Short mmCIF file of C-alpha atoms in Angstrom, two decimals:
data_model
loop_
_atom_site.label_atom_id
_atom_site.label_comp_id
_atom_site.label_asym_id
_atom_site.label_seq_id
_atom_site.Cartn_x
_atom_site.Cartn_y
_atom_site.Cartn_z
CA MET A 290 -28.44 -25.87 12.17
CA ALA A 291 -28.54 -22.45 13.85
CA SER A 292 -31.34 -19.93 14.25
CA CYS A 293 -30.83 -16.25 15.00
CA LYS A 294 -33.43 -13.47 15.08
CA VAL A 295 -31.64 -10.62 13.35
CA PRO A 296 -32.65 -8.39 10.39
CA ASN A 297 -32.32 -10.24 7.07
CA ASP A 298 -30.96 -13.28 8.96
CA ARG A 299 -27.45 -12.00 8.24
CA ILE A 300 -24.92 -13.54 10.59
CA CYS A 301 -21.36 -14.68 9.93
CA VAL A 302 -20.24 -18.16 10.92
CA ASP A 303 -16.65 -19.34 11.31
CA VAL A 304 -15.89 -23.02 11.90
CA ILE A 305 -12.38 -24.12 12.89
CA THR A 306 -10.85 -27.25 14.37
CA SER A 307 -9.09 -27.18 17.73
CA SER A 308 -5.34 -27.77 17.97
CA PHE A 309 -5.90 -31.47 18.78
CA SER A 310 -8.41 -31.88 15.91
CA LEU A 311 -10.96 -33.26 18.35
CA THR A 312 -13.25 -30.26 18.70
CA LYS A 313 -15.02 -28.01 16.22
CA ILE A 314 -15.18 -24.36 17.31
CA VAL A 315 -18.10 -22.41 15.83
CA THR A 316 -18.05 -18.60 16.09
CA PHE A 317 -21.11 -16.47 15.31
CA SER A 318 -20.72 -12.74 14.70
CA PRO A 319 -22.70 -9.80 13.29
CA SER A 320 -22.27 -9.08 9.60
CA ILE A 321 -20.92 -5.60 10.44
CA VAL A 322 -19.23 -4.30 13.58
CA ILE A 323 -18.81 -0.58 14.33
CA ILE A 324 -15.73 0.35 16.38
CA ASN A 325 -15.32 3.89 17.72
CA LYS A 326 -11.64 4.54 18.46
CA SER A 327 -12.13 8.30 18.44
CA THR A 328 -12.54 10.55 21.48
CA VAL A 329 -16.00 11.84 20.55
CA GLU A 330 -19.47 10.27 20.64
CA LEU A 331 -20.67 9.24 17.19
CA GLU A 332 -23.91 8.18 15.54
CA VAL A 333 -24.20 6.02 12.40
CA VAL A 334 -26.99 5.17 9.99
CA GLU A 335 -27.41 3.27 6.73
CA THR A 336 -28.78 5.20 3.75
CA ILE A 337 -30.39 3.98 0.54
CA SER A 338 -31.02 6.60 -2.17
CA ASP A 339 -30.15 9.26 0.45
CA LYS A 340 -32.92 8.02 2.77
CA GLU A 341 -32.13 6.95 6.32
CA GLN A 342 -33.13 3.31 6.89
CA ASP A 343 -33.26 3.34 10.69
CA LYS A 344 -32.77 5.60 13.65
CA TRP A 345 -29.22 6.80 14.20
CA LYS A 346 -27.28 4.37 16.40
CA SER A 347 -24.99 5.83 19.08
CA VAL A 348 -21.39 4.66 19.47
CA ASN A 349 -19.50 5.96 22.49
CA PRO A 350 -15.70 6.42 22.45
CA LYS A 351 -13.89 3.05 22.69
CA GLU A 352 -17.23 1.22 22.21
CA ILE A 353 -18.00 -1.64 19.80
CA ILE A 354 -21.54 -2.25 18.54
CA SER A 355 -23.16 -4.62 16.05
CA PHE A 356 -24.74 -3.21 12.89
CA TRP A 357 -27.29 -4.95 10.68
CA SER A 358 -27.45 -3.70 7.10
CA HIS A 359 -30.65 -3.54 5.05
CA ASN A 360 -28.74 -3.54 1.75
CA ILE A 361 -25.19 -4.86 2.13
CA LYS A 362 -24.78 -4.97 -1.67
CA ASP A 363 -24.79 -1.17 -1.90
CA GLY A 364 -23.46 -0.70 1.63
CA ILE A 365 -23.85 3.06 2.15
CA MET A 366 -23.36 4.62 5.60
CA CYS A 367 -23.20 8.09 7.15
CA VAL A 368 -21.63 9.14 10.45
CA ARG A 369 -22.20 12.26 12.53
CA TYR A 370 -21.03 13.80 15.78
CA LYS A 371 -23.65 13.28 18.45
CA HIS A 372 -23.20 16.65 20.18
CA ASN A 373 -23.79 18.87 17.13
CA ARG A 374 -24.99 16.47 14.39
CA ALA A 375 -22.25 17.50 11.95
CA THR A 376 -22.69 14.79 9.31
CA SER A 377 -20.34 13.18 6.80
CA SER A 378 -20.96 12.46 3.15
CA PRO A 379 -22.12 8.89 2.44
CA PHE A 380 -19.34 6.31 2.26
CA MET A 381 -19.09 2.64 1.33
CA MET A 382 -19.11 0.09 4.15
CA ASN A 383 -18.82 -3.11 2.07
CA GLU A 384 -15.28 -2.81 0.67
CA LYS A 385 -11.84 -2.55 2.24
CA TYR A 386 -10.26 0.93 2.32
CA ARG A 387 -9.39 3.83 4.59
CA THR A 388 -10.02 7.54 4.14
CA LEU A 389 -10.94 10.80 5.85
CA LEU A 390 -14.49 12.13 5.95
CA SER A 391 -15.27 15.85 6.00
CA MET A 392 -17.49 16.69 8.98
CA ASN A 393 -18.21 20.44 8.51
CA ASP A 394 -17.09 21.18 12.06
CA LYS A 395 -14.44 23.75 13.03
CA GLU A 396 -13.07 21.83 16.00
CA ARG A 397 -13.07 18.41 14.32
CA PRO A 398 -13.23 19.07 10.57
CA VAL A 399 -12.44 15.49 9.53
CA ILE A 400 -12.73 11.99 10.96
CA TYR A 401 -10.79 8.87 10.00
CA VAL A 402 -12.66 5.78 8.82
CA GLU A 403 -11.31 2.35 7.92
CA VAL A 404 -13.31 -0.60 6.59
CA SER A 405 -11.69 -4.02 6.98
CA ALA A 406 -12.79 -7.64 6.60
CA THR A 407 -12.38 -10.46 9.11
CA ASN A 408 -11.35 -14.02 8.28
CA PHE A 409 -14.99 -15.09 8.13
CA ASP A 410 -16.43 -12.37 5.86
CA SER A 411 -17.80 -9.97 8.44
CA LEU A 412 -16.88 -6.29 8.15
CA ARG A 413 -15.41 -3.85 10.64
CA VAL A 414 -16.04 -0.12 10.29
CA ILE A 415 -13.50 1.68 12.46
CA PHE A 416 -13.62 5.40 13.27
CA GLY A 417 -10.74 7.36 14.76
CA ASP A 418 -9.43 10.86 15.38
CA TYR A 419 -7.52 12.51 12.54
CA LYS A 420 -3.73 12.16 12.32
CA ILE A 421 -1.54 13.78 9.65
CA ASP A 422 -0.66 10.54 7.85
CA ASP A 423 -4.33 9.54 7.55
CA ALA A 424 -4.84 11.81 4.51
CA SER A 425 -5.61 10.06 1.24
CA LEU A 426 -3.02 12.00 -0.76
CA LEU A 427 0.17 13.94 -0.06
CA VAL A 428 1.18 16.45 -2.77
CA VAL A 429 4.80 17.66 -2.70
CA ASN A 430 6.09 20.58 -4.79
CA CYS A 431 9.88 20.18 -5.10
CA LEU A 432 10.24 23.09 -7.56
CA LYS A 433 12.43 25.89 -6.21
CA ASN A 434 10.72 28.89 -7.81
CA ASP A 435 7.40 27.75 -9.30
CA SER A 436 4.01 27.13 -7.75
CA VAL A 437 1.87 24.16 -8.73
CA SER A 438 -1.87 24.56 -9.29
CA LEU A 439 -4.22 21.76 -8.24
CA LEU A 440 -7.63 21.82 -9.91
CA ARG A 441 -10.38 19.78 -8.29
CA SER A 442 -12.71 19.48 -11.25
CA TYR A 443 -14.35 16.10 -10.53
CA CYS A 444 -15.37 16.19 -6.90
CA SER A 445 -15.00 18.33 -3.81
CA HIS A 446 -12.16 17.86 -1.39
CA THR A 447 -11.04 18.61 2.08
CA ILE A 448 -7.50 19.96 2.14
CA VAL A 449 -5.31 19.28 5.13
CA ARG A 450 -2.51 21.77 4.69
CA ARG A 451 0.92 21.65 6.28
CA ARG A 452 2.61 25.03 6.51
CA ARG A 453 6.35 24.89 6.03
CA ASP A 454 7.15 27.98 8.09
CA THR A 455 5.19 27.15 11.24
CA LEU A 456 4.78 23.37 10.88
CA SER A 457 1.21 23.84 12.07
CA SER A 458 -1.73 22.10 10.44
CA THR A 459 -4.91 23.71 9.20
CA VAL A 460 -7.91 22.28 7.39
CA VAL A 461 -9.61 24.19 4.60
CA ASN A 462 -12.87 23.13 2.98
CA THR A 463 -13.13 23.91 -0.74
CA SER A 464 -15.78 23.21 -3.34
CA ALA A 465 -15.50 21.63 -6.77
CA ARG A 466 -13.86 23.49 -9.67
CA ARG A 467 -11.66 25.58 -7.40
CA THR A 468 -7.90 25.89 -7.83
CA GLN A 469 -5.48 25.39 -4.94
CA ILE A 470 -2.03 26.99 -5.32
CA LEU A 471 0.83 25.03 -3.76
CA PRO A 472 3.89 27.32 -3.31
CA PRO A 473 7.44 26.21 -4.19
CA GLN A 474 8.99 23.64 -1.83
CA ASN A 475 5.74 23.12 0.08
CA TYR A 476 3.42 20.18 0.54
CA VAL A 477 -0.26 19.64 1.24
CA TYR A 478 -2.37 16.73 2.54
CA TYR A 479 -5.58 15.95 0.68
CA ALA A 480 -8.74 14.11 1.66
CA TRP A 481 -11.72 13.58 -0.62
CA LEU A 482 -15.02 15.10 0.45
CA HIS A 483 -16.89 12.35 -1.44
CA PRO A 484 -14.70 9.23 -1.07
CA SER A 485 -16.96 7.07 -3.25
CA LYS A 486 -16.61 9.37 -6.30
CA SER A 487 -13.87 9.64 -8.92
CA LYS A 488 -10.44 10.53 -7.55
CA GLU A 489 -8.84 12.53 -10.35
CA LEU A 490 -6.72 15.65 -10.11
CA VAL A 491 -5.62 18.24 -12.69
CA ILE A 492 -2.17 19.70 -11.97
CA SER A 493 -0.53 22.58 -13.80
CA CYS A 494 2.62 24.68 -13.69
CA GLY A 495 2.52 27.78 -15.85
CA LEU A 496 0.92 26.73 -19.13
CA LYS A 497 1.71 23.03 -18.62
CA LYS A 498 -1.26 20.98 -17.46
CA THR A 499 -2.20 17.31 -17.14
CA LYS A 500 -5.01 15.20 -15.66
CA LEU A 501 -3.99 12.42 -13.30
CA GLU A 502 -5.55 9.30 -11.87
CA LEU A 503 -4.03 8.41 -8.53
CA THR A 504 -2.29 5.20 -9.58
CA TYR A 505 1.42 4.40 -9.60
CA GLN A 506 2.98 6.26 -12.54
CA CYS A 507 5.67 8.68 -13.71
CA GLY A 508 5.02 11.35 -16.31
CA PHE A 509 6.19 14.47 -18.10
CA LEU A 510 4.35 17.70 -17.29
CA GLY A 511 6.14 19.89 -19.82
CA LYS A 512 9.34 21.68 -20.76
CA ASP A 513 10.20 25.09 -19.31
CA GLY A 514 13.34 26.41 -20.97
CA ASP A 515 16.09 23.95 -20.11
CA ARG A 516 14.02 22.28 -17.40
CA ASN A 517 11.87 19.19 -17.73
CA LEU A 518 8.91 19.39 -15.35
CA SER A 519 7.98 15.86 -14.28
CA TYR A 520 5.82 14.11 -11.71
CA THR A 521 5.63 10.74 -10.02
CA ILE A 522 2.90 9.02 -8.00
CA PHE A 523 3.97 6.35 -5.52
CA THR A 524 2.77 4.69 -2.34
CA VAL A 525 4.64 4.16 0.93
CA GLY A 526 2.62 2.04 3.33
CA ALA A 527 -0.93 3.38 3.04
CA GLN A 528 0.13 6.90 1.98
CA THR A 529 -0.19 7.85 -1.70
CA THR A 530 2.14 10.70 -2.72
CA LEU A 531 2.19 12.94 -5.80
CA LEU A 532 5.59 14.63 -6.25
CA VAL A 533 6.40 17.36 -8.81
CA ALA A 534 10.04 18.21 -9.60
CA ASP A 535 12.42 19.38 -12.34
CA ASP A 536 15.32 17.29 -11.06
CA PRO A 537 15.36 13.81 -12.66
CA GLU A 538 17.33 12.42 -9.72
CA ILE A 539 14.50 13.35 -7.33
CA ILE A 540 11.90 11.70 -9.59
CA GLU A 541 14.06 8.59 -9.99
CA ALA A 542 14.74 8.28 -6.25
CA ALA A 543 11.06 8.74 -5.35
CA SER A 544 9.98 6.18 -7.95
CA ALA A 545 12.52 3.51 -6.99
#
């Protein structure tokens, strides 16, 4: 029997046997651990119905702190920069995933977050500085002469754009029901402003339009003269990619 004075009595216990099977090793840990791998001071708080449940807890760079949830079933958290209080949208802290959070800050417009589970059911919420391949979605326009329109009609997004000519990265915040034009032979990195909401995208080329869910699939966008405009969605590692092309060999190679 163990006793621990923590909120809601929520602790995680792991019991294993030593290599010689003579000793039981019991490990106690917090239900949630916050790890700040970024280079900026952060603050975190749990929210229920958009109401903060405690004071904001500080997490210095490279620091690890324990976190005790009031409502792990819903598991909603917000993070903000300590120096200017730029705050993220709420995100889930009770399921495994990784994403980028928009922070409404010019110098650091997004922050990376990853939620993972340990072997004994505790959770780790890991924050880090943004890197290009952290974006939730990469959209590639392989068409030689046609632009592709991306309509965000279900939730707002943060767009992490890669410019082909300069190879420099910029971040542009856009609101819902706005259209982003992706020029021919260009690509763009996407992150969702509200990661807990629906992740659907409407793409169009000319008068051809279709609504997509970001799951593995190939599809036909439409016919333009002798060309068949097609798309494929695939995943390499943790990166989901949406590719639009009129060359069936490109679609086939990307989907293999």
